[in-house]
mmCIF file of C-alpha atoms and ligand atoms in Angstrom:
data_model
loop_
_atom_site.group_PDB
_atom_site.id
_atom_site.type_symbol
_atom_site.label_atom_id
_atom_site.label_comp_id
_atom_site.label_asym_id
_atom_site.label_seq_id
_atom_site.Cartn_x
_atom_site.Cartn_y
_atom_site.Cartn_z
ATOM 1 C CA MET A 1 4.823 -19.688 -0.775
ATOM 2 C CA LEU A 2 5.818 -16.990 1.711
ATOM 3 C CA ASN A 3 7.301 -17.918 5.046
ATOM 4 C CA THR A 4 5.375 -15.347 7.086
ATOM 5 C CA HIS A 5 6.927 -16.463 10.345
ATOM 6 C CA LYS A 6 10.424 -15.798 9.007
ATOM 7 C CA ILE A 7 9.351 -12.510 7.405
ATOM 8 C CA ARG A 8 7.912 -11.208 10.681
ATOM 9 C CA ALA A 9 11.276 -11.679 12.357
ATOM 10 C CA ASP A 10 12.662 -9.028 9.979
ATOM 11 C CA PHE A 11 10.445 -6.368 11.603
ATOM 12 C CA ASN A 12 11.218 -5.170 15.107
ATOM 13 C CA ILE A 13 7.619 -4.174 15.746
ATOM 14 C CA LEU A 14 6.341 -7.652 14.820
ATOM 15 C CA SER A 15 8.856 -9.554 16.890
ATOM 16 C CA LYS A 16 8.986 -7.524 20.087
ATOM 17 C CA LYS A 17 9.368 -9.687 23.150
ATOM 18 C CA ASP A 18 7.933 -7.068 25.478
ATOM 19 C CA GLY A 19 4.383 -5.833 25.266
ATOM 20 C CA LYS A 20 1.683 -6.532 22.744
ATOM 21 C CA ILE A 21 2.468 -6.859 19.059
ATOM 22 C CA PRO A 22 -0.010 -4.795 17.030
ATOM 23 C CA MET A 23 -2.096 -6.531 14.380
ATOM 24 C CA TYR A 24 -1.209 -4.044 11.694
ATOM 25 C CA LEU A 25 -3.688 -4.053 8.815
ATOM 26 C CA ASP A 26 -2.986 -0.574 7.412
ATOM 27 C CA SER A 27 -0.179 -1.112 4.922
ATOM 28 C CA ALA A 28 -1.919 0.760 2.091
ATOM 29 C CA CYS A 29 -1.287 3.859 4.160
ATOM 30 C CA MET A 30 2.206 3.000 5.340
ATOM 31 C CA SER A 31 4.055 -0.297 5.297
ATOM 32 C CA LEU A 32 6.098 -1.398 8.258
ATOM 33 C CA LYS A 33 9.865 -1.082 7.909
ATOM 34 C CA PRO A 34 12.213 -4.052 7.979
ATOM 35 C CA ASN A 35 15.167 -3.691 10.326
ATOM 36 C CA SER A 36 17.579 -3.637 7.377
ATOM 37 C CA VAL A 37 16.020 -0.366 6.144
ATOM 38 C CA VAL A 38 16.298 1.276 9.557
ATOM 39 C CA GLU A 39 19.895 0.039 9.856
ATOM 40 C CA ALA A 40 20.805 1.485 6.438
ATOM 41 C CA MET A 41 19.447 4.866 7.522
ATOM 42 C CA ASN A 42 21.244 4.687 10.844
ATOM 43 C CA ASP A 43 24.445 3.829 9.005
ATOM 44 C CA TYR A 44 24.149 7.161 7.189
ATOM 45 C CA TYR A 45 23.476 9.152 10.360
ATOM 46 C CA PHE A 46 26.101 7.357 12.447
ATOM 47 C CA ASN A 47 28.877 7.010 9.921
ATOM 48 C CA PHE A 48 28.700 9.455 6.994
ATOM 49 C CA PRO A 49 26.075 12.176 7.656
ATOM 50 C CA ALA A 50 27.375 14.476 4.933
ATOM 51 C CA CYS A 51 26.335 16.060 1.615
ATOM 52 C CA ASP A 52 26.147 14.246 -1.653
ATOM 53 C CA ARG A 53 28.807 15.487 -4.112
ATOM 54 C CA SER A 54 31.236 16.970 -1.572
ATOM 55 C CA LEU A 55 34.588 15.620 -2.641
ATOM 56 C CA HIS A 56 35.830 14.561 0.791
ATOM 57 C CA LYS A 57 35.609 10.956 1.968
ATOM 58 C CA LEU A 58 32.264 11.274 3.771
ATOM 59 C CA GLY A 59 30.704 13.120 0.849
ATOM 60 C CA SER A 60 32.023 10.549 -1.613
ATOM 61 C CA THR A 61 30.425 7.776 0.432
ATOM 62 C CA VAL A 62 27.061 9.565 0.246
ATOM 63 C CA THR A 63 27.441 10.078 -3.518
ATOM 64 C CA LYS A 64 28.229 6.389 -3.983
ATOM 65 C CA LYS A 65 25.306 5.214 -1.816
ATOM 66 C CA VAL A 66 22.801 7.553 -3.498
ATOM 67 C CA LYS A 67 23.961 6.290 -6.898
ATOM 68 C CA GLU A 68 23.536 2.701 -5.715
ATOM 69 C CA ALA A 69 19.989 3.488 -4.542
ATOM 70 C CA ARG A 70 19.183 5.046 -7.924
ATOM 71 C CA GLU A 71 20.558 1.947 -9.668
ATOM 72 C CA LEU A 72 18.479 -0.347 -7.457
ATOM 73 C CA VAL A 73 15.293 1.596 -8.182
ATOM 74 C CA ALA A 74 16.046 1.782 -11.920
ATOM 75 C CA LYS A 75 16.584 -1.982 -12.073
ATOM 76 C CA PHE A 76 13.491 -2.637 -9.955
ATOM 77 C CA ILE A 77 11.177 -0.897 -12.452
ATOM 78 C CA ASN A 78 13.361 -1.742 -15.466
ATOM 79 C CA ALA A 79 14.073 1.875 -16.392
ATOM 80 C CA LYS A 80 16.313 2.225 -19.416
ATOM 81 C CA ASN A 81 18.504 4.982 -17.937
ATOM 82 C CA LEU A 82 19.554 5.984 -14.439
ATOM 83 C CA ASP A 83 18.646 9.603 -15.091
ATOM 84 C CA GLU A 84 14.995 8.584 -15.465
ATOM 85 C CA ILE A 85 14.791 8.138 -11.688
ATOM 86 C CA ILE A 86 14.050 11.307 -9.726
ATOM 87 C CA PHE A 87 13.936 11.079 -5.949
ATOM 88 C CA THR A 88 10.975 12.846 -4.369
ATOM 89 C CA ARG A 89 9.258 12.952 -0.999
ATOM 90 C CA ASN A 90 6.276 10.874 -2.112
ATOM 91 C CA THR A 91 3.782 10.123 -4.892
ATOM 92 C CA THR A 92 2.093 13.466 -4.293
ATOM 93 C CA GLU A 93 5.285 15.374 -5.026
ATOM 94 C CA GLY A 94 5.897 13.345 -8.188
ATOM 95 C CA ILE A 95 2.460 14.168 -9.593
ATOM 96 C CA ASN A 96 2.804 17.827 -8.603
ATOM 97 C CA LEU A 97 6.195 17.888 -10.310
ATOM 98 C CA LEU A 98 4.530 16.712 -13.502
ATOM 99 C CA ALA A 99 1.546 19.050 -13.197
ATOM 100 C CA ASN A 100 3.802 22.067 -12.668
ATOM 101 C CA SER A 101 6.517 21.176 -15.162
ATOM 102 C CA PHE A 102 4.592 19.785 -18.115
ATOM 103 C CA GLY A 103 3.725 23.184 -19.532
ATOM 104 C CA LEU A 104 -0.010 22.626 -19.886
ATOM 105 C CA VAL A 105 -1.880 25.652 -21.183
ATOM 106 C CA LYS A 106 -5.466 26.856 -21.345
ATOM 107 C CA GLY A 107 -7.689 24.356 -23.097
ATOM 108 C CA ASP A 108 -5.331 21.342 -22.732
ATOM 109 C CA VAL A 109 -7.268 18.278 -21.605
ATOM 110 C CA VAL A 110 -6.154 16.001 -18.757
ATOM 111 C CA LEU A 111 -8.030 12.758 -18.201
ATOM 112 C CA VAL A 112 -8.314 11.144 -14.760
ATOM 113 C CA SER A 113 -10.564 8.411 -13.384
ATOM 114 C CA ASP A 114 -13.435 8.828 -10.934
ATOM 115 C CA LYS A 115 -11.439 7.066 -8.194
ATOM 116 C CA GLU A 116 -8.320 9.191 -7.917
ATOM 117 C CA HIS A 117 -6.565 9.883 -4.650
ATOM 118 C CA ASN A 118 -6.551 13.648 -3.969
ATOM 119 C CA SER A 119 -2.869 13.572 -4.976
ATOM 120 C CA ASN A 120 -3.886 12.805 -8.547
ATOM 121 C CA LEU A 121 -6.968 14.988 -8.675
ATOM 122 C CA VAL A 122 -6.306 18.229 -6.841
ATOM 123 C CA PRO A 123 -3.070 19.152 -8.749
ATOM 124 C CA TRP A 124 -5.089 19.014 -11.980
ATOM 125 C CA LEU A 125 -8.067 20.901 -10.552
ATOM 126 C CA LEU A 126 -5.677 23.571 -9.309
ATOM 127 C CA LEU A 127 -4.214 23.883 -12.823
ATOM 128 C CA ARG A 128 -7.758 24.117 -14.170
ATOM 129 C CA ASP A 129 -8.353 27.071 -11.843
ATOM 130 C CA ARG A 130 -4.953 28.678 -12.465
ATOM 131 C CA VAL A 131 -4.413 28.261 -16.188
ATOM 132 C CA GLY A 132 -7.678 26.961 -17.586
ATOM 133 C CA ILE A 133 -6.866 23.343 -18.462
ATOM 134 C CA VAL A 134 -9.849 21.019 -18.827
ATOM 135 C CA VAL A 135 -10.103 18.037 -16.464
ATOM 136 C CA LYS A 136 -12.259 15.173 -17.683
ATOM 137 C CA ILE A 137 -13.307 12.229 -15.549
ATOM 138 C CA ILE A 138 -13.617 8.622 -16.740
ATOM 139 C CA SER A 139 -16.534 6.826 -15.046
ATOM 140 C CA SER A 140 -15.791 3.346 -13.738
ATOM 141 C CA ASN A 141 -18.114 0.377 -14.055
ATOM 142 C CA VAL A 142 -20.659 0.034 -11.237
ATOM 143 C CA ASN A 143 -18.420 -2.493 -9.443
ATOM 144 C CA GLY A 144 -15.420 -0.139 -9.599
ATOM 145 C CA THR A 145 -13.530 -1.807 -12.435
ATOM 146 C CA PHE A 146 -12.124 0.304 -15.259
ATOM 147 C CA ASN A 147 -14.413 1.039 -18.192
ATOM 148 C CA LEU A 148 -12.271 0.948 -21.331
ATOM 149 C CA ASP A 149 -15.232 1.980 -23.500
ATOM 150 C CA ASN A 150 -15.784 5.152 -21.496
ATOM 151 C CA PHE A 151 -12.051 5.814 -21.673
ATOM 152 C CA SER A 152 -11.928 5.275 -25.447
ATOM 153 C CA LYS A 153 -14.836 7.672 -25.926
ATOM 154 C CA LEU A 154 -13.015 10.454 -24.042
ATOM 155 C CA ILE A 155 -9.446 10.007 -25.265
ATOM 156 C CA SER A 156 -9.544 11.977 -28.495
ATOM 157 C CA GLY A 157 -7.841 15.361 -28.119
ATOM 158 C CA VAL A 158 -6.450 14.559 -24.652
ATOM 159 C CA LYS A 159 -2.927 15.752 -23.837
ATOM 160 C CA LEU A 160 -2.264 13.720 -20.720
ATOM 161 C CA VAL A 161 -3.912 10.757 -18.984
ATOM 162 C CA SER A 162 -3.016 10.657 -15.287
ATOM 163 C CA ILE A 163 -4.477 7.612 -13.704
ATOM 164 C CA VAL A 164 -4.269 5.438 -10.641
ATOM 165 C CA HIS A 165 -2.770 1.997 -11.268
ATOM 166 C CA THR A 166 -4.133 0.180 -8.201
ATOM 167 C CA SER A 167 -6.839 2.039 -6.320
ATOM 168 C CA ASN A 168 -6.419 2.677 -2.598
ATOM 169 C CA LEU A 169 -10.209 2.888 -2.403
ATOM 170 C CA ASP A 170 -11.108 -0.622 -3.523
ATOM 171 C CA GLY A 171 -7.858 -2.320 -4.577
ATOM 172 C CA VAL A 172 -8.863 -2.565 -8.239
ATOM 173 C CA THR A 173 -5.909 -2.563 -10.636
ATOM 174 C CA ASN A 174 -6.570 -0.715 -13.856
ATOM 175 C CA PRO A 175 -5.496 -2.261 -17.191
ATOM 176 C CA ALA A 176 -2.441 -0.042 -17.559
ATOM 177 C CA LYS A 177 -1.094 -1.622 -20.710
ATOM 178 C CA GLU A 178 -4.342 -1.213 -22.661
ATOM 179 C CA ILE A 179 -4.833 2.328 -21.325
ATOM 180 C CA ILE A 180 -1.321 3.317 -22.401
ATOM 181 C CA GLU A 181 -1.700 1.718 -25.815
ATOM 182 C CA ILE A 182 -4.987 3.506 -26.523
ATOM 183 C CA ALA A 183 -3.613 6.799 -25.184
ATOM 184 C CA HIS A 184 -0.511 6.590 -27.375
ATOM 185 C CA GLN A 185 -2.597 5.768 -30.451
ATOM 186 C CA ASN A 186 -4.337 9.078 -29.720
ATOM 187 C CA ASN A 187 -1.121 11.051 -29.106
ATOM 188 C CA ALA A 188 -1.725 11.385 -25.376
ATOM 189 C CA LEU A 189 0.930 10.715 -22.764
ATOM 190 C CA VAL A 190 0.265 8.669 -19.640
ATOM 191 C CA CYS A 191 1.270 9.087 -16.003
ATOM 192 C CA LEU A 192 0.543 6.170 -13.664
ATOM 193 C CA ASP A 193 -0.005 6.702 -9.961
ATOM 194 C CA ALA A 194 1.698 3.520 -8.772
ATOM 195 C CA ALA A 195 1.523 4.233 -5.027
ATOM 196 C CA GLN A 196 -0.551 1.117 -4.370
ATOM 197 C CA SER A 197 0.673 -1.128 -7.163
ATOM 198 C CA ILE A 198 4.437 -0.984 -6.709
ATOM 199 C CA PRO A 199 4.431 -2.776 -3.323
ATOM 200 C CA HIS A 200 2.402 -5.683 -4.696
ATOM 201 C CA ARG A 201 3.126 -6.287 -8.375
ATOM 202 C CA LYS A 202 5.967 -6.228 -10.851
ATOM 203 C CA ILE A 203 6.169 -2.937 -12.706
ATOM 204 C CA ASP A 204 8.245 -2.867 -15.850
ATOM 205 C CA VAL A 205 8.141 0.654 -17.256
ATOM 206 C CA GLN A 206 9.576 -0.376 -20.616
ATOM 207 C CA ASP A 207 7.122 -3.220 -21.069
ATOM 208 C CA LEU A 208 4.218 -0.943 -20.077
ATOM 209 C CA ASP A 209 5.676 1.839 -22.241
ATOM 210 C CA VAL A 210 4.441 4.265 -19.579
ATOM 211 C CA ASP A 211 5.616 7.846 -19.941
ATOM 212 C CA PHE A 212 5.636 8.863 -16.269
ATOM 213 C CA LEU A 213 5.243 6.930 -13.043
ATOM 214 C CA ALA A 214 4.994 8.185 -9.469
ATOM 215 C CA PHE A 215 5.256 6.128 -6.301
ATOM 216 C CA SER A 216 6.100 6.381 -2.605
ATOM 217 C CA GLY A 217 8.839 4.514 -0.778
ATOM 218 C CA HIS A 218 6.917 4.361 2.492
ATOM 219 C CA LYS A 219 4.280 1.953 1.172
ATOM 220 C CA MET A 220 6.928 -0.520 -0.011
ATOM 221 C CA PHE A 221 9.069 -0.907 3.132
ATOM 222 C CA GLY A 222 10.929 2.357 2.565
ATOM 223 C CA PRO A 223 11.444 5.255 4.958
ATOM 224 C CA THR A 224 8.687 7.816 5.378
ATOM 225 C CA GLY A 225 8.932 10.833 3.118
ATOM 226 C CA THR A 226 10.599 9.038 0.231
ATOM 227 C CA GLY A 227 9.328 8.599 -3.288
ATOM 228 C CA VAL A 228 10.251 8.284 -6.927
ATOM 229 C CA PHE A 229 9.137 10.016 -10.063
ATOM 230 C CA TYR A 230 10.043 8.180 -13.240
ATOM 231 C CA GLY A 231 9.882 9.667 -16.712
ATOM 232 C CA LYS A 232 11.201 8.639 -20.104
ATOM 233 C CA SER A 233 14.488 10.506 -20.624
ATOM 234 C CA LYS A 234 13.414 12.379 -23.728
ATOM 235 C CA LEU A 235 10.275 13.618 -21.962
ATOM 236 C CA LEU A 236 12.011 14.621 -18.734
ATOM 237 C CA GLU A 237 14.510 16.635 -20.749
ATOM 238 C CA LYS A 238 11.628 18.721 -22.123
ATOM 239 C CA LEU A 239 10.007 19.392 -18.741
ATOM 240 C CA SER A 240 10.779 22.671 -17.065
ATOM 241 C CA PRO A 241 11.378 22.203 -13.308
ATOM 242 C CA PHE A 242 9.144 24.121 -10.900
ATOM 243 C CA LEU A 243 11.403 23.802 -7.852
ATOM 244 C CA VAL A 244 14.886 25.174 -8.502
ATOM 245 C CA GLY A 245 17.934 26.390 -6.602
ATOM 246 C CA GLY A 246 20.937 24.639 -5.118
ATOM 247 C CA ASP A 247 22.023 21.485 -6.930
ATOM 248 C CA THR A 248 19.752 22.125 -9.929
ATOM 249 C CA VAL A 249 22.142 24.399 -11.841
ATOM 250 C CA GLU A 250 25.623 23.994 -13.241
ATOM 251 C CA PHE A 251 26.365 27.683 -12.633
ATOM 252 C CA SER A 252 24.685 31.034 -12.315
ATOM 253 C CA THR A 253 25.578 34.695 -12.810
ATOM 254 C CA TYR A 254 23.599 37.687 -11.505
ATOM 255 C CA ASP A 255 21.344 37.457 -14.518
ATOM 256 C CA SER A 256 21.642 33.948 -15.902
ATOM 257 C CA TYR A 257 21.857 30.299 -14.970
ATOM 258 C CA LYS A 258 22.555 26.979 -16.659
ATOM 259 C CA MET A 259 20.420 24.051 -15.593
ATOM 260 C CA LEU A 260 21.978 20.680 -14.861
ATOM 261 C CA PRO A 261 20.621 17.752 -16.869
ATOM 262 C CA VAL A 262 18.063 15.286 -15.461
ATOM 263 C CA PRO A 263 17.719 14.034 -12.762
ATOM 264 C CA GLU A 264 19.619 16.844 -10.973
ATOM 265 C CA LYS A 265 17.474 19.627 -12.390
ATOM 266 C CA PHE A 266 14.505 18.111 -10.536
ATOM 267 C CA GLU A 267 16.237 17.392 -7.225
ATOM 268 C CA ALA A 268 16.492 20.855 -5.713
ATOM 269 C CA GLY A 269 18.441 21.510 -2.534
ATOM 270 C CA LEU A 270 20.092 19.028 -0.215
ATOM 271 C CA GLN A 271 18.235 15.752 -0.234
ATOM 272 C CA ASN A 272 16.923 13.199 2.239
ATOM 273 C CA TYR A 273 20.067 11.082 1.857
ATOM 274 C CA ALA A 274 19.255 8.711 4.708
ATOM 275 C CA GLY A 275 15.800 8.213 3.192
ATOM 276 C CA ILE A 276 17.140 7.606 -0.308
ATOM 277 C CA ILE A 277 19.667 5.074 1.013
ATOM 278 C CA GLY A 278 16.886 3.432 3.064
ATOM 279 C CA LEU A 279 14.709 3.309 -0.031
ATOM 280 C CA GLY A 280 17.464 1.465 -1.887
ATOM 281 C CA GLU A 281 17.556 -1.036 0.969
ATOM 282 C CA ALA A 282 13.755 -1.387 0.823
ATOM 283 C CA VAL A 283 13.995 -2.207 -2.879
ATOM 284 C CA LYS A 284 16.582 -4.872 -2.034
ATOM 285 C CA TYR A 285 14.287 -6.266 0.654
ATOM 286 C CA LEU A 286 11.220 -6.391 -1.604
ATOM 287 C CA SER A 287 13.191 -7.823 -4.525
ATOM 288 C CA GLN A 288 13.920 -11.055 -2.661
ATOM 289 C CA PHE A 289 10.229 -12.050 -2.947
ATOM 290 C CA ASP A 290 8.289 -13.329 -5.881
ATOM 291 C CA PHE A 291 5.355 -10.991 -6.558
ATOM 292 C CA GLU A 292 3.149 -13.982 -7.385
ATOM 293 C CA ASP A 293 3.696 -15.252 -3.844
ATOM 294 C CA ILE A 294 2.778 -11.852 -2.411
ATOM 295 C CA VAL A 295 -0.443 -11.746 -4.449
ATOM 296 C CA GLU A 296 -1.326 -15.331 -3.492
ATOM 297 C CA HIS A 297 -0.766 -14.624 0.195
ATOM 298 C CA GLU A 298 -2.838 -11.431 0.180
ATOM 299 C CA LEU A 299 -5.593 -13.147 -1.775
ATOM 300 C CA LYS A 300 -5.799 -15.950 0.776
ATOM 301 C CA LEU A 301 -6.347 -13.470 3.615
ATOM 302 C CA ASN A 302 -8.591 -11.196 1.560
ATOM 303 C CA SER A 303 -10.758 -14.173 0.511
ATOM 304 C CA TYR A 304 -11.216 -15.255 4.114
ATOM 305 C CA ILE A 305 -12.172 -11.739 5.272
ATOM 306 C CA THR A 306 -14.482 -11.179 2.301
ATOM 307 C CA THR A 307 -16.302 -14.489 2.814
ATOM 308 C CA GLU A 308 -16.855 -13.725 6.493
ATOM 309 C CA LEU A 309 -17.939 -10.118 5.904
ATOM 310 C CA LYS A 310 -20.484 -11.232 3.339
ATOM 311 C CA LYS A 311 -22.188 -13.366 6.013
ATOM 312 C CA ILE A 312 -22.864 -10.286 8.170
ATOM 313 C CA SER A 313 -25.928 -8.240 7.300
ATOM 314 C CA GLY A 314 -25.528 -4.484 6.899
ATOM 315 C CA ILE A 315 -21.914 -4.650 5.717
ATOM 316 C CA ASN A 316 -21.126 -3.162 2.317
ATOM 317 C CA ILE A 317 -17.809 -3.903 0.625
ATOM 318 C CA ILE A 318 -16.590 -1.130 -1.672
ATOM 319 C CA GLY A 319 -15.541 -2.352 -5.128
ATOM 320 C CA PRO A 320 -15.939 -5.744 -6.775
ATOM 321 C CA GLU A 321 -17.215 -8.674 -4.719
ATOM 322 C CA ASP A 322 -14.435 -10.919 -5.993
ATOM 323 C CA PRO A 323 -11.362 -10.514 -3.758
ATOM 324 C CA LYS A 324 -9.149 -11.469 -6.727
ATOM 325 C CA LEU A 325 -9.951 -8.034 -8.163
ATOM 326 C CA ARG A 326 -9.176 -6.154 -4.964
ATOM 327 C CA SER A 327 -5.491 -6.827 -4.307
ATOM 328 C CA GLY A 328 -4.886 -6.705 -0.524
ATOM 329 C CA ILE A 329 -7.699 -4.243 0.171
ATOM 330 C CA VAL A 330 -11.044 -4.775 1.916
ATOM 331 C CA ASN A 331 -12.790 -1.439 2.306
ATOM 332 C CA PHE A 332 -16.247 -1.557 3.856
ATOM 333 C CA TYR A 333 -18.873 0.402 5.705
ATOM 334 C CA ILE A 334 -21.773 -0.435 7.934
ATOM 335 C CA GLU A 335 -24.967 1.422 7.169
ATOM 336 C CA GLY A 336 -25.633 4.088 9.824
ATOM 337 C CA THR A 337 -22.275 3.604 11.596
ATOM 338 C CA ASP A 338 -19.452 6.097 11.950
ATOM 339 C CA MET A 339 -16.509 3.900 10.950
ATOM 340 C CA HIS A 340 -14.076 6.123 12.905
ATOM 341 C CA LYS A 341 -15.788 4.926 16.068
ATOM 342 C CA PHE A 342 -15.546 1.348 14.840
ATOM 343 C CA VAL A 343 -11.781 1.429 14.189
ATOM 344 C CA ILE A 344 -11.019 3.082 17.531
ATOM 345 C CA MET A 345 -12.946 0.313 19.303
ATOM 346 C CA LEU A 346 -11.135 -2.329 17.266
ATOM 347 C CA ASP A 347 -7.799 -0.918 18.319
ATOM 348 C CA GLU A 348 -8.760 -0.498 21.965
ATOM 349 C CA MET A 349 -10.348 -3.924 22.310
ATOM 350 C CA ALA A 350 -7.989 -6.050 20.264
ATOM 351 C CA ASN A 351 -4.911 -4.033 19.216
ATOM 352 C CA ILE A 352 -5.999 -4.331 15.577
ATOM 353 C CA GLU A 353 -5.052 -1.316 13.471
ATOM 354 C CA ILE A 354 -7.025 -0.402 10.377
ATOM 355 C CA ARG A 355 -7.819 2.961 8.787
ATOM 356 C CA SER A 356 -11.126 4.813 8.620
ATOM 357 C CA GLY A 357 -12.317 7.858 6.718
ATOM 358 C CA GLN A 358 -12.554 8.720 3.058
ATOM 359 C CA HIS A 359 -8.980 7.611 2.334
ATOM 360 C CA CYS A 360 -8.219 10.829 0.391
ATOM 361 C CA VAL A 361 -10.768 9.889 -2.270
ATOM 362 C CA HIS A 362 -13.284 12.455 -1.027
ATOM 363 C CA SER A 363 -14.625 12.989 -4.538
ATOM 364 C CA TRP A 364 -15.864 9.388 -4.743
ATOM 365 C CA PHE A 365 -17.498 9.505 -1.283
ATOM 366 C CA ALA A 366 -19.147 12.846 -2.057
ATOM 367 C CA ASP A 367 -20.542 11.449 -5.298
ATOM 368 C CA LYS A 368 -21.846 8.267 -3.642
ATOM 369 C CA LYS A 369 -23.074 10.139 -0.554
ATOM 370 C CA ILE A 370 -21.297 7.720 1.773
ATOM 371 C CA TYR A 371 -19.980 9.230 5.012
ATOM 372 C CA ASN A 372 -16.918 7.068 5.629
ATOM 373 C CA SER A 373 -15.533 3.532 5.535
ATOM 374 C CA ALA A 374 -13.042 1.267 7.283
ATOM 375 C CA ARG A 375 -10.219 -0.211 5.244
ATOM 376 C CA VAL A 376 -8.219 -3.341 5.919
ATOM 377 C CA SER A 377 -5.050 -3.418 3.828
ATOM 378 C CA LEU A 378 -2.847 -6.476 3.849
ATOM 379 C CA TYR A 379 0.782 -7.121 3.156
ATOM 380 C CA LEU A 380 3.163 -10.015 3.215
ATOM 381 C CA TYR A 381 3.744 -9.976 6.982
ATOM 382 C CA ASN A 382 0.052 -10.406 7.847
ATOM 383 C CA THR A 383 -1.225 -13.777 8.998
ATOM 384 C CA ILE A 384 -4.468 -15.730 8.799
ATOM 385 C CA GLU A 385 -4.630 -15.510 12.612
ATOM 386 C CA GLU A 386 -4.755 -11.727 12.311
ATOM 387 C CA ALA A 387 -7.529 -11.971 9.724
ATOM 388 C CA GLU A 388 -9.475 -14.287 12.039
ATOM 389 C CA ALA A 389 -8.974 -11.967 15.010
ATOM 390 C CA PHE A 390 -10.250 -9.078 12.891
ATOM 391 C CA ILE A 391 -13.472 -10.924 12.055
ATOM 392 C CA THR A 392 -14.026 -12.144 15.644
ATOM 393 C CA ASN A 393 -13.646 -8.647 17.051
ATOM 394 C CA LEU A 394 -15.668 -7.000 14.306
ATOM 395 C CA LYS A 395 -18.588 -9.256 15.263
ATOM 396 C CA LYS A 396 -18.215 -8.291 18.929
ATOM 397 C CA ILE A 397 -18.203 -4.579 18.082
ATOM 398 C CA ILE A 398 -21.263 -4.872 15.882
ATOM 399 C CA GLU A 399 -23.134 -6.334 18.849
ATOM 400 C CA ILE A 400 -22.100 -3.403 21.040
ATOM 401 C CA LEU A 401 -22.752 -0.634 18.492
HETATM 402 C C1 PLP B 501 -3.380 5.630 -4.896
HETATM 403 C C2 PLP B 501 -2.604 6.624 -4.118
HETATM 404 N N1 PLP B 501 -2.091 7.680 -4.749
HETATM 405 C C3 PLP B 501 -1.370 8.605 -4.102
HETATM 406 C C4 PLP B 501 -1.154 8.512 -2.755
HETATM 407 C C5 PLP B 501 -0.368 9.571 -2.076
HETATM 408 O O1 PLP B 501 0.781 9.025 -1.543
HETATM 409 P P1 PLP B 501 1.759 9.937 -0.679
HETATM 410 O O2 PLP B 501 0.934 10.439 0.461
HETATM 411 O O3 PLP B 501 2.821 9.006 -0.261
HETATM 412 O O4 PLP B 501 2.203 11.015 -1.550
HETATM 413 C C6 PLP B 501 -1.689 7.434 -2.044
HETATM 414 C C7 PLP B 501 -1.501 7.331 -0.590
HETATM 415 O O5 PLP B 501 -2.204 6.654 0.106
HETATM 416 C C8 PLP B 501 -2.422 6.465 -2.752
HETATM 417 O O6 PLP B 501 -2.951 5.421 -2.125
#
């Protein structure tokens, strides 16, 4: 069981003595940062704010720390080789890296689900418009869960399946292992968008046999603007980088160049060293917990909120009714209500912070003709008292609206 009280002391914002502590229920967008992550970044800026690979003492410290961060990430997802870990700015960059480096040509088919974040839809639609690839959409079951039959019907002839692991829309986790197995039987490769799964569940890339994986550091305690793109070594070697320049080549002449091997050929220009070092620290922080405890804690809070929401007429929860299937996410809308207005009132009245809008899954909202929703997203520092305060204040707002 998690000791939430102790955990909260690790976060400056949750243990401030002065002023009001926010009830932060928006971790699917951005997790809070433990003090150890901020300190690791400060250590870089205060003590060795230099370039990776410069041979002087400061540079060597950066090189060593970046390598340590890469090792921590590789171990965290059980990558076979260090060079399978490419540092990026976020999940979006990882998926764009794949879309622009994979070498897809006219007529190649990419399969995505009907609940993709724009980051895993728009790069493929752009390629459709630029080079003529075909983008096919897998329809989910009515309750939002993955439909393996629909997937199996579409898989033949597909080059790449790029699919969300845990949905930021409804918290549903797709059956990655089965999807990957079926895709491989049909000679298709698979990229998982793990932005929402990596903070909450163990990901073992070798056990999943996933070909590519993209995730963000900032949703798993890491600094903002940090991410990772994983790929199997033999596949990364074949990809042709789309962002090149400093640090991606071994040498160049006026009319030639020699690329460095992976991961360097994908990490163009000077990097966000403080962020990468902070990300390593975030991995260390997250690794001290048992994922089963995280899931159990989030389920307890999600179950309470779901039960209470279901008692209120006019509230619609997006996705399956069963909170067990929704990770730490409760996304809902009230018929006839602009949920932006609702979340602003919640913040002003009670200092409770949740997110409203279409959560970058505009395609789903457009299809369902729903204007917007409000999303509670939980993490290991949230408490049952916060969940109760959310319900109490939601009821007050509904009376006012
Ligand atoms: C499922 C999913 N995919 C991709 C992204 C994009 O992440 P980022 O903005 O960090 O690139 C998000 C962000 O919310 C997400 O929830």
